[in-house]
Coordinates of C-alpha atoms in Angstrom, one line a residue:
M4 CA 15.1 -187.5 -42.7
A5 CA 14.5 -189.8 -45.0
K6 CA 13.3 -189.6 -48.6
S7 CA 8.7 -189.7 -48.9
A8 CA 7.9 -192.6 -51.5
L9 CA 5.9 -190.3 -52.2
P10 CA 5.6 -188.7 -56.2
Y11 CA 6.1 -185.4 -55.3
R12 CA 7.5 -183.6 -58.2
M13 CA 4.7 -186.2 -60.4
F14 CA 3.7 -182.8 -61.6
D15 CA 6.7 -180.6 -62.7
L16 CA 7.1 -182.9 -65.8
D17 CA 8.3 -181.0 -68.7
R18 CA 5.6 -181.8 -71.5
S19 CA 5.9 -180.8 -75.9
A20 CA 2.9 -180.0 -77.4
S21 CA 2.4 -184.1 -78.3
D22 CA 3.4 -185.9 -75.5
A23 CA 0.7 -182.8 -73.5
R24 CA -1.9 -184.3 -76.2
R25 CA -0.6 -188.1 -75.1
F26 CA -0.6 -187.5 -71.2
D27 CA -3.9 -186.5 -72.0
R28 CA -5.7 -189.8 -73.8
M29 CA -4.1 -191.5 -71.4
G30 CA -6.2 -189.6 -68.7
N31 CA -9.1 -190.5 -71.2
I32 CA -8.4 -194.3 -71.0
Y33 CA -9.3 -193.6 -67.5
H34 CA -12.5 -192.2 -67.5
K35 CA -13.6 -193.6 -70.2
G36 CA -13.0 -196.8 -68.2
Q37 CA -15.2 -195.4 -65.5
S38 CA -17.9 -194.7 -67.1
L39 CA -17.7 -198.0 -69.5
A40 CA -16.8 -201.1 -66.3
W41 CA -19.4 -203.8 -66.7
N42 CA -21.1 -205.6 -63.5
G43 CA -19.0 -209.1 -64.1
R44 CA -21.9 -210.9 -61.9
E45 CA -24.9 -209.6 -63.6
T46 CA -23.7 -209.9 -67.0
L47 CA -21.9 -213.4 -66.9
D48 CA -26.2 -214.2 -64.6
R49 CA -27.6 -212.3 -67.9
I50 CA -25.8 -213.9 -70.6
V51 CA -26.8 -217.3 -68.7
E52 CA -29.5 -216.7 -69.0
K53 CA -30.2 -215.7 -71.9
H54 CA -28.9 -218.6 -73.9
G55 CA -30.1 -221.4 -71.8
G56 CA -27.6 -222.1 -69.4
I57 CA -24.4 -222.9 -71.0
H58 CA -23.7 -226.2 -73.5
I59 CA -20.1 -227.4 -74.2
P60 CA -20.2 -231.4 -75.2
V61 CA -17.7 -233.1 -72.9
E62 CA -15.7 -234.3 -75.3
K63 CA -14.7 -230.8 -75.1
H64 CA -14.2 -230.4 -71.9
Q65 CA -10.6 -230.5 -71.7
A66 CA -9.5 -228.9 -75.2
M67 CA -11.6 -225.2 -73.4
R68 CA -10.0 -225.6 -70.3
D69 CA -6.6 -225.9 -72.6
V70 CA -7.4 -222.7 -74.3
F71 CA -9.3 -220.5 -71.4
G72 CA -7.5 -221.7 -69.0
P73 CA -4.6 -219.6 -70.0
I74 CA -6.4 -216.9 -70.7
M75 CA -7.6 -216.9 -67.1
W76 CA -4.2 -216.9 -65.4
G77 CA -2.6 -214.9 -68.4
E78 CA -5.9 -211.7 -67.0
L79 CA -4.6 -212.7 -63.3
A80 CA -0.4 -211.7 -64.0
A81 CA -2.0 -208.3 -66.9
W82 CA -4.4 -208.2 -63.3
R83 CA -0.6 -207.8 -60.8
I84 CA 1.1 -206.2 -64.4
S85 CA -0.9 -203.4 -64.1
A86 CA -0.5 -202.6 -60.7
Q87 CA 2.7 -203.0 -61.2
L88 CA 2.3 -200.6 -63.7
A89 CA 0.6 -198.0 -61.3
D90 CA 2.6 -198.4 -58.8
R91 CA 5.4 -197.7 -60.7
L92 CA 4.6 -195.2 -63.5
E93 CA 5.7 -191.9 -62.2
P94 CA 3.0 -188.8 -64.6
L95 CA -0.4 -189.2 -63.1
E96 CA -2.1 -189.4 -66.2
M97 CA 0.2 -192.9 -66.7
K98 CA -1.1 -194.0 -63.7
M99 CA -4.7 -193.3 -63.9
A100 CA -4.9 -195.7 -67.0
A101 CA -3.0 -198.6 -65.7
T102 CA -4.9 -198.9 -62.8
S103 CA -8.2 -198.6 -64.9
Q104 CA -6.9 -201.3 -66.9
A105 CA -5.7 -203.4 -62.8
H106 CA -9.8 -202.5 -62.5
D107 CA -10.5 -204.3 -66.1
E108 CA -7.7 -207.0 -65.5
A109 CA -9.3 -208.2 -61.7
R110 CA -12.6 -208.4 -63.4
H111 CA -11.8 -210.4 -66.1
F112 CA -9.4 -212.4 -63.5
Y113 CA -12.9 -213.3 -62.0
V114 CA -15.4 -213.7 -64.5
M115 CA -13.6 -216.5 -66.7
H116 CA -13.0 -218.4 -63.9
D117 CA -16.9 -218.2 -62.9
Y118 CA -17.3 -219.0 -66.5
L119 CA -15.3 -221.9 -66.7
E120 CA -16.4 -223.0 -63.5
L121 CA -19.7 -223.1 -64.7
A122 CA -18.7 -224.4 -68.2
T123 CA -15.7 -227.1 -67.8
G124 CA -14.3 -226.7 -64.4
V125 CA -11.7 -223.8 -63.9
P126 CA -7.9 -225.7 -64.4
R127 CA -5.1 -225.5 -61.2
G128 CA -2.5 -224.2 -64.3
M129 CA -1.5 -224.4 -67.8
H130 CA 1.1 -226.0 -69.8
K131 CA 4.6 -224.0 -68.8
T132 CA 5.0 -222.5 -72.6
S133 CA 2.3 -220.3 -71.0
E134 CA 3.3 -219.8 -67.3
K135 CA 6.9 -218.4 -69.1
L136 CA 5.8 -215.9 -71.4
L137 CA 4.3 -214.7 -68.7
D138 CA 6.8 -214.9 -65.6
L139 CA 8.5 -213.4 -68.3
V140 CA 6.4 -209.7 -68.6
L141 CA 5.8 -210.7 -65.1
S142 CA 9.2 -210.2 -63.7
T143 CA 10.9 -207.5 -65.8
D144 CA 12.0 -204.7 -63.7
D145 CA 11.9 -202.6 -67.3
L146 CA 8.7 -200.7 -67.2
A147 CA 9.6 -199.9 -71.1
C148 CA 10.3 -204.2 -71.5
K149 CA 6.7 -204.4 -69.5
L150 CA 4.7 -201.9 -71.0
L151 CA 5.6 -203.4 -74.5
G152 CA 5.5 -207.5 -73.7
M153 CA 2.2 -207.0 -72.4
Q154 CA 0.0 -203.4 -73.6
L155 CA 1.9 -204.4 -77.7
Q156 CA 2.6 -208.0 -77.3
V157 CA 0.3 -210.3 -74.9
E158 CA -2.5 -208.0 -75.4
T159 CA -2.6 -207.9 -78.7
T160 CA -2.0 -211.7 -78.3
A161 CA -5.4 -211.8 -75.9
L162 CA -7.6 -209.6 -78.3
T163 CA -6.6 -211.8 -81.5
L164 CA -7.8 -215.9 -79.2
F165 CA -10.8 -213.4 -78.4
Q166 CA -12.6 -212.1 -81.4
A167 CA -11.2 -216.5 -83.0
A168 CA -13.4 -217.8 -80.5
R169 CA -15.7 -215.4 -80.8
E170 CA -16.3 -216.3 -84.7
A171 CA -16.0 -219.9 -84.4
E172 CA -19.4 -220.3 -82.3
I173 CA -17.5 -222.5 -79.5
C174 CA -20.9 -221.1 -77.0
P175 CA -22.6 -218.7 -77.2
V176 CA -22.3 -217.6 -73.7
L177 CA -18.4 -217.0 -74.6
S178 CA -19.0 -215.8 -77.7
E179 CA -21.2 -212.5 -76.4
L180 CA -18.5 -211.9 -72.8
L181 CA -15.7 -212.1 -75.2
G182 CA -17.1 -208.9 -76.6
Y183 CA -16.9 -207.4 -73.1
F184 CA -13.6 -207.7 -72.4
E185 CA -12.6 -207.5 -76.3
R186 CA -13.2 -203.5 -75.2
D187 CA -11.8 -203.3 -72.2
E188 CA -8.6 -205.0 -74.1
A189 CA -8.3 -202.0 -76.7
R190 CA -8.5 -199.6 -73.6
H191 CA -5.7 -201.6 -72.8
V192 CA -3.9 -201.7 -75.3
G193 CA -4.1 -197.7 -76.1
L194 CA -2.2 -196.8 -72.7
G195 CA 0.9 -198.7 -74.8
T196 CA 1.0 -196.9 -77.9
Q197 CA 0.9 -193.6 -75.8
A198 CA 3.4 -193.9 -73.2
L199 CA 6.2 -196.5 -75.5
P200 CA 7.0 -193.2 -78.0
M201 CA 8.0 -191.3 -75.0
M202 CA 9.9 -193.8 -73.2
M203 CA 11.4 -194.9 -76.7
R204 CA 12.9 -191.3 -78.0
K205 CA 15.1 -190.9 -74.4
M206 CA 17.3 -195.0 -75.6
N207 CA 20.1 -194.9 -76.0
R208 CA 21.0 -197.1 -78.4
L209 CA 22.1 -200.4 -75.7
E210 CA 18.6 -199.6 -73.9
G211 CA 17.3 -200.1 -77.4
A212 CA 18.9 -203.0 -78.1
R213 CA 17.6 -204.4 -74.8
L214 CA 14.4 -203.8 -76.1
S215 CA 14.2 -205.5 -79.1
A216 CA 16.1 -208.9 -77.0
F217 CA 12.6 -208.5 -75.2
A218 CA 10.1 -208.2 -77.9
L219 CA 12.0 -211.5 -79.2
Q220 CA 11.5 -213.0 -76.4
V221 CA 8.4 -212.5 -75.9
T222 CA 7.4 -213.5 -79.2
F223 CA 9.0 -216.4 -78.4
W224 CA 6.9 -217.9 -76.2
L225 CA 3.9 -216.6 -77.8
I226 CA 4.9 -218.9 -80.3
A227 CA 5.7 -221.3 -78.4
S228 CA 2.0 -221.5 -76.1
N229 CA 0.9 -221.2 -79.6
G230 CA 2.8 -224.2 -80.9
A231 CA 1.5 -226.2 -77.4
M232 CA -2.8 -225.3 -77.6
Q233 CA -2.5 -226.3 -81.4
G234 CA -4.5 -229.8 -80.6
S235 CA -6.9 -228.0 -78.0
L236 CA -7.0 -225.0 -80.7
R237 CA -8.2 -227.2 -83.2
E238 CA -10.9 -229.3 -81.7
L239 CA -12.9 -226.4 -80.8
G240 CA -12.6 -225.3 -84.7
L241 CA -9.7 -223.0 -84.2
D242 CA -6.8 -222.6 -87.2
P243 CA -3.3 -222.5 -84.9
R244 CA -2.2 -220.4 -88.5
H245 CA -4.5 -218.6 -89.0
V246 CA -4.5 -217.3 -84.6
L247 CA -1.0 -216.5 -85.0
Q248 CA -1.3 -214.4 -88.4
L249 CA -4.2 -212.4 -87.0
A250 CA -2.4 -211.5 -83.4
K251 CA 0.7 -211.2 -85.7
S252 CA -1.1 -208.1 -88.2
K253 CA -3.2 -207.2 -84.7
Q254 CA 0.2 -206.6 -83.1
M255 CA 1.7 -204.6 -86.5
I256 CA -2.0 -202.0 -86.0
V257 CA 0.4 -201.2 -82.6
W258 CA 3.8 -201.8 -84.0
D259 CA 2.6 -199.0 -86.7
E260 CA 1.2 -197.0 -84.9
L261 CA 4.7 -196.6 -82.4
W262 CA 6.7 -196.5 -85.7
N263 CA 4.6 -193.9 -86.1
A264 CA 5.3 -191.7 -83.6
T265 CA 8.9 -191.9 -82.2
N266 CA 9.6 -191.3 -86.3
K267 CA 11.8 -194.3 -86.5
S268 CA 12.5 -197.0 -88.6
P269 CA 10.1 -199.6 -87.9
T270 CA 13.4 -202.5 -87.6
L271 CA 11.9 -204.6 -84.0
G272 CA 8.4 -204.4 -85.5
D273 CA 9.4 -205.8 -88.6
A274 CA 11.9 -207.6 -87.2
V275 CA 9.7 -209.1 -84.9
A276 CA 7.2 -209.8 -87.3
R277 CA 9.3 -211.6 -89.6
V278 CA 10.3 -213.7 -86.9
M279 CA 6.3 -214.8 -86.4
E280 CA 5.5 -214.8 -90.3
A281 CA 8.8 -217.6 -89.9
A282 CA 7.5 -220.0 -87.2
A283 CA 4.0 -220.2 -88.6
N284 CA 5.2 -220.8 -92.2
A285 CA 7.3 -223.9 -90.3
A286 CA 5.2 -224.8 -88.1
W287 CA 2.1 -224.8 -90.1
P288 CA 4.0 -224.8 -93.9
P289 CA 1.1 -223.5 -96.2
P290 CA -0.1 -225.2 -99.4
G291 CA 3.2 -226.9 -101.5
D292 CA 5.5 -226.9 -98.8
H293 CA 5.3 -230.2 -96.3
G294 CA 8.1 -232.2 -95.1
L295 CA 11.2 -230.7 -93.9
R296 CA 12.4 -229.3 -97.1
G297 CA 9.2 -228.1 -98.1
R298 CA 8.5 -226.3 -94.8
S299 CA 12.5 -225.2 -94.3
R300 CA 12.3 -223.3 -97.6
A301 CA 8.6 -221.7 -96.3
F302 CA 10.3 -220.4 -93.0
V303 CA 13.4 -218.9 -95.4
R304 CA 10.5 -217.2 -96.7
G305 CA 9.0 -215.5 -94.0
L306 CA 12.3 -214.4 -93.2
Q307 CA 13.0 -212.5 -96.1
S308 CA 9.8 -211.4 -97.3
G309 CA 7.5 -210.5 -94.0
V310 CA 4.3 -210.6 -93.1
E311 CA 1.3 -211.6 -94.7
Q312 CA -1.6 -210.0 -92.9
V313 CA -4.8 -210.9 -92.5
P314 CA -7.2 -208.0 -92.0
T315 CA -8.1 -207.1 -89.0
T316 CA -8.8 -204.2 -86.5
I317 CA -7.9 -203.9 -82.5
T318 CA -11.4 -202.8 -81.8
P319 CA -14.4 -205.8 -82.3
D320 CA -16.6 -205.7 -85.2

């Protein structure tokens, strides 16, 4: 008789007291998502009417498409990734949290599509660096890598762009809308911070090295994607260096929580932060470090001295 694809043993997993609390938190992510779900079409219509329509100067339309096109398609990638996690993660509470995220990401995708359709027109593609970043997380079969790349790296970067765009006041409709996105995305990060420590504690040295290598790959493409958008970011009033520092600072909040939960040395998070700092210094050097020699000094300084963080939180203000 063929083995069933249904996970009948999902309730037989041994759980320590601390892990039981983690599973309970993941179950609550689902229930909280249910109670806080918002109607995307009604919300967008109400906000547009409140502000008398969407008024973005025509000369900024391309920059908007360059920055928010990848966000829209990124929401589709996040929808697919969370559906993959919901299918493959075995414990019930993990499945529930991932399913809740899939529901949120579906809403984010169609709402961002509808907003861009009204505001600037919907882009049918994005820069290859952003595409490579999303494909990397979509295509990995390693569940720990998928959780790390999506929940702790891509999601925190999305939160960064949402916060920066709100603060820049590009469009009052967009600013109000992104507040809804941020509250949802902050819950999604919680799945990673609760599930990954349990996975990491079971890893051998080779598996840990594989996770570290994947995190650095994702970091490289995050930086490359930010670099590809830098002209459009500046046109919208966003500083690419500040965006990267904000992303790194949000990630450090999550990394610190991860290391505290696993009782391990924060080697991976520190390495990712140093690479991001060095890249930010080289691409967007601090005052006094311009020119090839100055950029090189700034790059080495970033690798050596580590993180220059800016004040931020994971949840919206």
